[in-house]
């Protein structure tokens, strides 16, 4: 096959929260003539491509339909391949990184003074605000009422939505583009100023100044790349790797070897999550309205988990239930009476939890659901049970009880019913969507992969700009932090281009 050649000043690989932001931040230089390309392995979605059909959209957006499994097969990881990356399917919850997290990360120059102007800029650009009370649906109101009855702290999520019609299909792509992801905001801004976006372009390997990629024929009826399908050698002065936590480490390993940096792929975290379901006598209609309005952080310090509102689609909801048969049918048959709660465990980075590659160069994730995570999950199931019943639920489906339903009159026995020995990994559906780490920032090449500005240690002209940079978990929904880090990387590129 013919090998095609392209040449740029800057090539950005991956167009999600990280890569899309680098493109936006370099757009003024593109306007002045710098040749910048933004490549993504996935296609470009238009509003009409987001059909709201659960299976179809899971196939179109998610790697392994959203069911990518860790090596031990006891947790699934959700991440996307599309122009805009996982921001196409995120829920739009927007948090600043807490100061305690930046202190824990302990990366020189990375502090609130540096981050605040960047965070504020992206909050404004993405229209981050609190939903007015009339837009908060019954599923969310029940969560609030339950927390208030129990005297638990409750917070309202800042959301980055514009003209949201409450379709509730955020996690399979919004048919109105109401969530403000990089495909809606930062990438159009960059393109208007001359950044070239190339969809369906998967990068296989890089070396300083050189990118080996393949452009493929379009899929799912999406528009093709403006170059013919085939093998490409792309030369560039600066290369930015922003392929996401499960794209960046594998690309660096394929290109430079698994041990090119001692910590490459390590310190992976992901906020392991449980989706819990209860049933009310009243009709809740959780599938109407934005799914996420409230969170409860009462247990963050003591038990390391957050409770959040959520409302998932029929298949995802039923796959999260432990069991088969008539009880599943009964609960799923009354989905309009369901209340749902999402548990996020705030996991701590461990060196053994890591991303690596198989022989074909594809990602493999080793992650241990250890005692600290199990303890947090047991405590969270008990807490969610209390919250469901305080909200007025008649019965709840609580894992680790050994039975399908727990009833409202059993609320005082939750500590006895939800037992650690009944919590079986592989049986309880654990999933995660906040994938972080693998290329941690720092100053010492022995304990980090990049410098505090995303420059790969020991290799000039190659940068990392995505969630891989996190030295430990974010403890909050991470996209805004990723954008702020990506904007720092863009500053480093500017400086290095100037120096060159
Ligand atoms: C269902 C869901 C809900 C979420 N909700 C929220 C939320 O409400 N708030 C929040 O803060 N976070 C949320 N997140 C997390 C957030 O979306 C991610 O943390 C964020 O998008 C990660 O940014 P990234 O740049 O690291 O990777 P991504 O956004 O995943 O982008 C990586 C891109 O790289 C591309 N790529 C990978 N490999 C290659 C290659 N070899 N060549 C070319 N391109 C490649 C991929 O196609 C992808 O487009 C959610 C995630 C999911 C899945």
Coordinates of N, CA and C in Angstrom, one line a residue, residues 314-440:
X314 N -32.0 1.0 30.3 CA -32.5 -0.3 30.7 C -31.4 -1.4 30.8
X315 N -30.6 -1.5 29.7 CA -29.6 -2.6 29.7 C -28.6 -2.4 30.8
X316 N -28.0 -1.1 30.9 CA -27.0 -0.9 31.9 C -27.5 -1.1 33.3
X317 N -28.8 -0.7 33.5 CA -29.4 -0.9 34.8 C -29.5 -2.4 35.2
X318 N -30.0 -3.1 34.2 CA -30.2 -4.6 34.5 C -28.9 -5.3 34.7
X319 N -27.9 -4.9 33.9 CA -26.6 -5.6 34.1 C -26.0 -5.3 35.4
X320 N -26.4 -4.2 36.0 CA -25.8 -3.9 37.4 C -26.5 -4.7 38.5
X321 N -27.6 -5.4 38.2 CA -28.3 -6.1 39.2 C -27.6 -7.5 39.5
X322 N -27.6 -7.9 40.7 CA -27.0 -9.2 41.0 C -28.1 -10.2 41.0
X323 N -28.1 -11.1 40.0 CA -29.2 -12.1 40.0 C -29.8 -12.2 38.6
X324 N -30.7 -13.2 38.5 CA -31.4 -13.4 37.2 C -32.9 -13.8 37.6
X325 N -33.7 -13.8 36.6 CA -35.0 -14.4 36.8 C -36.1 -13.4 37.1
X326 N -37.2 -13.9 37.7 CA -38.4 -13.1 37.8 C -38.3 -11.8 38.6
X327 N -37.3 -11.8 39.6 CA -37.2 -10.6 40.4 C -36.6 -9.4 39.5
X328 N -35.6 -9.8 38.6 CA -35.1 -8.8 37.7 C -36.2 -8.3 36.9
X329 N -37.0 -9.2 36.3 CA -38.1 -8.7 35.4 C -39.0 -7.8 36.2
X330 N -39.3 -8.1 37.4 CA -40.2 -7.3 38.3 C -39.7 -5.9 38.5
X331 N -38.4 -5.8 38.8 CA -37.8 -4.5 39.1 C -37.7 -3.7 37.8
X332 N -37.2 -4.4 36.7 CA -37.0 -3.7 35.5 C -38.3 -3.3 34.8
X333 N -39.4 -4.1 35.1 CA -40.7 -3.8 34.6 C -41.3 -2.5 35.2
X334 N -40.7 -2.1 36.3 CA -41.2 -0.9 37.0 C -40.1 0.2 37.0
X335 N -39.5 0.3 35.9 CA -38.3 1.3 35.8 C -38.8 2.7 36.1
X336 N -40.0 3.0 35.7 CA -40.6 4.3 36.0 C -40.8 4.6 37.5
X337 N -40.7 3.5 38.3 CA -40.8 3.7 39.8 C -39.4 3.6 40.5
X338 N -38.4 3.6 39.7 CA -37.1 3.4 40.3 C -36.4 4.7 40.7
X339 N -35.7 4.5 41.8 CA -34.7 5.6 42.2 C -33.3 4.9 42.1
X340 N -32.4 5.7 41.6 CA -31.0 5.2 41.4 C -30.0 6.1 42.1
X341 N -29.0 5.4 42.6 CA -27.8 6.1 43.3 C -26.5 5.5 42.8
X342 N -25.6 6.4 42.5 CA -24.3 6.0 42.1 C -23.3 6.2 43.3
X343 N -22.5 5.1 43.5 CA -21.4 5.2 44.5 C -20.1 5.4 43.8
X344 N -19.3 6.4 44.2 CA -17.9 6.5 43.7 C -17.0 6.3 44.8
X345 N -16.1 5.3 44.7 CA -15.1 5.1 45.7 C -13.9 5.9 45.3
X346 N -13.4 6.6 46.3 CA -12.2 7.5 46.0 C -11.0 6.7 46.3
X347 N -10.5 6.0 45.3 CA -9.4 5.0 45.5 C -8.1 5.8 45.6
X348 N -7.1 5.2 46.2 CA -5.8 5.8 46.4 C -4.9 5.1 45.4
X349 N -4.0 5.9 44.8 CA -3.1 5.3 43.8 C -2.1 4.3 44.4
X350 N -2.0 3.1 43.7 CA -1.0 2.1 44.2 C -0.2 1.8 43.0
X351 N 1.1 1.6 43.2 CA 2.0 1.3 42.1 C 1.6 0.0 41.3
X352 N 1.1 -1.0 42.0 CA 0.7 -2.3 41.3 C -0.5 -2.1 40.4
X353 N -1.3 -1.1 40.6 CA -2.4 -0.9 39.7 C -1.9 -0.2 38.5
X354 N -2.0 -0.9 37.3 CA -1.3 -0.4 36.2 C -1.9 -0.7 34.9
X355 N -1.5 0.1 33.9 CA -1.9 -0.1 32.5 C -0.7 -0.7 31.8
X356 N -0.9 -1.8 31.0 CA 0.2 -2.3 30.2 C -0.4 -2.7 28.9
X357 N 0.4 -3.5 28.1 CA -0.2 -3.9 26.8 C 0.0 -5.4 26.6
X358 N -0.9 -5.9 25.7 CA -0.7 -7.3 25.3 C 0.2 -7.4 24.1
X359 N 0.3 -8.6 23.5 CA 1.3 -8.7 22.4 C 0.9 -7.9 21.2
X360 N -0.4 -7.7 21.0 CA -0.9 -6.9 19.9 C -0.7 -5.4 20.2
X361 N -0.3 -5.0 21.4 CA -0.2 -3.6 21.7 C -1.4 -2.9 22.3
X362 N -2.4 -3.8 22.6 CA -3.7 -3.2 23.1 C -3.6 -3.1 24.6
X363 N -4.4 -2.2 25.2 CA -4.3 -2.0 26.7 C -4.8 -3.2 27.5
X364 N -4.1 -3.4 28.6 CA -4.5 -4.4 29.6 C -4.4 -3.7 30.9
X365 N -5.4 -3.8 31.8 CA -5.4 -3.0 33.0 C -5.4 -4.0 34.2
X366 N -4.4 -3.9 35.1 CA -4.3 -4.7 36.3 C -4.8 -3.8 37.4
X367 N -5.9 -4.2 38.1 CA -6.4 -3.4 39.1 C -7.0 -4.3 40.2
X368 N -6.5 -4.1 41.4 CA -6.9 -5.0 42.6 C -8.0 -4.3 43.4
X369 N -9.2 -5.0 43.4 CA -10.3 -4.5 44.2 C -9.9 -5.0 45.6
X370 N -9.1 -4.2 46.3 CA -8.5 -4.6 47.6 C -9.4 -4.3 48.8
X371 N -8.9 -4.7 50.0 CA -9.7 -4.6 51.2 C -10.2 -3.1 51.4
X372 N -9.4 -2.1 51.0 CA -9.9 -0.8 51.3 C -11.1 -0.4 50.4
X373 N -11.0 -0.9 49.1 CA -12.2 -0.7 48.2 C -13.4 -1.5 48.6
X374 N -13.2 -2.7 49.0 CA -14.3 -3.5 49.5 C -15.0 -2.9 50.7
X375 N -14.1 -2.4 51.7 CA -14.7 -1.8 52.9 C -15.5 -0.6 52.5
X376 N -15.0 0.2 51.6 CA -15.7 1.4 51.2 C -17.0 1.0 50.5
X377 N -17.0 0.0 49.7 CA -18.2 -0.4 49.0 C -19.3 -1.0 50.0
X378 N -18.8 -1.7 51.0 CA -19.8 -2.2 52.0 C -20.4 -1.1 52.7
X379 N -19.6 -0.1 53.1 CA -20.1 1.0 53.9 C -21.1 1.8 53.0
X380 N -20.7 1.9 51.7 CA -21.5 2.7 50.7 C -22.9 2.0 50.5
X381 N -22.9 0.7 50.4 CA -24.2 0.0 50.1 C -25.1 0.2 51.4
X382 N -24.5 0.1 52.6 CA -25.3 0.4 53.8 C -25.9 1.8 53.8
X383 N -25.0 2.7 53.4 CA -25.4 4.2 53.4 C -26.5 4.4 52.4
X384 N -26.3 3.8 51.2 CA -27.3 4.0 50.1 C -28.6 3.4 50.5
X385 N -28.6 2.2 51.2 CA -29.8 1.6 51.7 C -30.6 2.6 52.6
X386 N -29.8 3.2 53.5 CA -30.5 4.1 54.5 C -31.1 5.3 53.7
X387 N -30.3 5.7 52.7 CA -30.8 6.9 52.0 C -32.1 6.5 51.1
X388 N -32.1 5.4 50.5 CA -33.2 5.0 49.7 C -34.5 4.9 50.6
X389 N -34.3 4.3 51.8 CA -35.5 4.1 52.7 C -35.9 5.5 53.3
X390 N -34.9 6.3 53.6 CA -35.3 7.7 54.1 C -36.0 8.5 53.0
X391 N -35.7 8.1 51.7 CA -36.4 8.8 50.6 C -37.8 8.3 50.4
X392 N -38.1 7.2 51.0 CA -39.5 6.6 50.9 C -39.6 5.4 50.0
X393 N -38.4 4.8 49.6 CA -38.5 3.6 48.8 C -39.1 2.4 49.6
X394 N -39.8 1.5 48.9 CA -40.4 0.4 49.5 C -39.5 -0.8 49.6
X395 N -38.7 -1.0 48.6 CA -37.7 -2.0 48.6 C -36.5 -1.6 47.7
X396 N -35.3 -2.2 48.1 CA -34.1 -1.8 47.3 C -33.4 -3.1 46.9
X397 N -32.6 -3.0 45.8 CA -31.8 -4.1 45.4 C -30.3 -3.7 45.9
X398 N -29.9 -4.4 47.0 CA -28.6 -4.1 47.6 C -27.7 -5.3 47.5
X399 N -26.6 -5.1 46.8 CA -25.6 -6.2 46.7 C -25.1 -6.6 48.1
X400 N -24.5 -7.7 48.2 CA -23.8 -8.2 49.5 C -24.8 -8.5 50.6
X401 N -26.1 -8.7 50.2 CA -27.1 -9.1 51.2 C -27.4 -10.6 51.0
X402 N -27.0 -11.2 49.9 CA -27.3 -12.6 49.7 C -28.8 -12.8 49.2
X403 N -29.5 -11.7 49.0 CA -30.8 -11.8 48.4 C -31.1 -10.6 47.5
X404 N -32.2 -10.8 46.7 CA -32.5 -9.8 45.7 C -33.0 -8.5 46.3
X405 N -34.0 -8.6 47.1 CA -34.6 -7.3 47.7 C -34.4 -7.2 49.2
X406 N -34.2 -6.0 49.6 CA -34.2 -5.6 51.0 C -35.4 -4.7 51.2
X407 N -36.1 -4.8 52.2 CA -37.4 -4.1 52.4 C -37.3 -3.0 53.4
X408 N -38.2 -2.0 53.2 CA -38.1 -0.8 54.0 C -38.1 -1.1 55.5
X409 N -38.9 -2.1 55.9 CA -39.0 -2.4 57.4 C -37.7 -3.1 57.9
X410 N -36.7 -3.3 57.0 CA -35.4 -3.9 57.5 C -34.3 -2.9 57.6
X411 N -34.7 -1.6 57.5 CA -33.7 -0.5 57.5 C -32.7 -0.6 58.7
X412 N -33.3 -1.0 59.9 CA -32.4 -1.0 61.1 C -31.4 -2.2 61.1
X413 N -31.7 -3.1 60.1 CA -30.8 -4.3 60.1 C -29.8 -4.3 59.0
X414 N -29.6 -3.1 58.4 CA -28.7 -3.0 57.2 C -27.3 -3.5 57.5
X415 N -26.8 -3.1 58.7 CA -25.4 -3.5 59.0 C -25.3 -5.1 59.0
X416 N -26.3 -5.7 59.5 CA -26.3 -7.2 59.5 C -26.5 -7.8 58.2
X417 N -27.4 -7.2 57.4 CA -27.8 -7.7 56.1 C -26.6 -7.6 55.0
X418 N -26.0 -6.4 55.0 CA -25.0 -6.1 54.0 C -23.6 -6.6 54.7
X419 N -23.1 -7.7 54.2 CA -22.0 -8.3 54.9 C -20.8 -8.5 54.0
X420 N -19.6 -8.1 54.5 CA -18.4 -8.2 53.7 C -18.2 -9.6 53.0
X421 N -18.6 -10.7 53.7 CA -18.3 -12.1 53.2 C -19.3 -12.3 52.0
X422 N -20.4 -11.5 51.9 CA -21.3 -11.7 50.8 C -21.0 -10.9 49.6
X423 N -19.9 -10.0 49.7 CA -19.5 -9.2 48.6 C -18.6 -9.9 47.8
X424 N -19.0 -10.4 46.6 CA -18.1 -11.2 45.8 C -17.8 -10.5 44.5
X425 N -16.5 -10.2 44.3 CA -16.1 -9.5 43.1 C -16.4 -10.5 41.9
X426 N -16.7 -9.9 40.8 CA -17.1 -10.8 39.7 C -18.6 -11.0 39.7
X427 N -19.2 -10.9 40.9 CA -20.7 -11.1 40.9 C -21.3 -9.7 41.1
X428 N -20.7 -8.8 41.9 CA -21.2 -7.4 42.0 C -20.7 -6.7 40.8
X429 N -21.6 -5.9 40.2 CA -21.1 -5.2 38.9 C -20.4 -3.9 39.3
X430 N -19.1 -3.9 39.2 CA -18.3 -2.7 39.5 C -17.9 -2.1 38.1
X431 N -18.0 -0.8 38.0 CA -17.6 -0.2 36.7 C -16.9 1.1 37.1
X432 N -16.2 1.7 36.1 CA -15.5 2.9 36.4 C -15.4 3.7 35.1
X433 N -15.5 5.1 35.2 CA -15.5 5.9 34.0 C -14.5 7.1 34.2
X434 N -13.8 7.2 35.4 CA -12.9 8.2 35.6 C -11.5 7.6 35.6
X435 N -10.9 7.4 34.4 CA -9.7 6.7 34.3 C -8.5 7.7 34.4
X436 N -7.6 7.4 35.3 CA -6.5 8.4 35.6 C -5.2 7.7 35.8
X437 N -4.1 8.4 35.4 CA -2.8 7.9 35.8 C -2.1 7.1 34.7
X438 N -0.9 6.7 35.0 CA 0.0 6.0 34.0 C 1.2 6.8 33.5
X439 N 1.1 8.1 33.5 CA 2.2 9.0 33.1 C 2.3 10.1 34.1
X440 N 2.4 9.8 35.4 CA 2.4 10.8 36.4 C 3.4 11.9 36.3

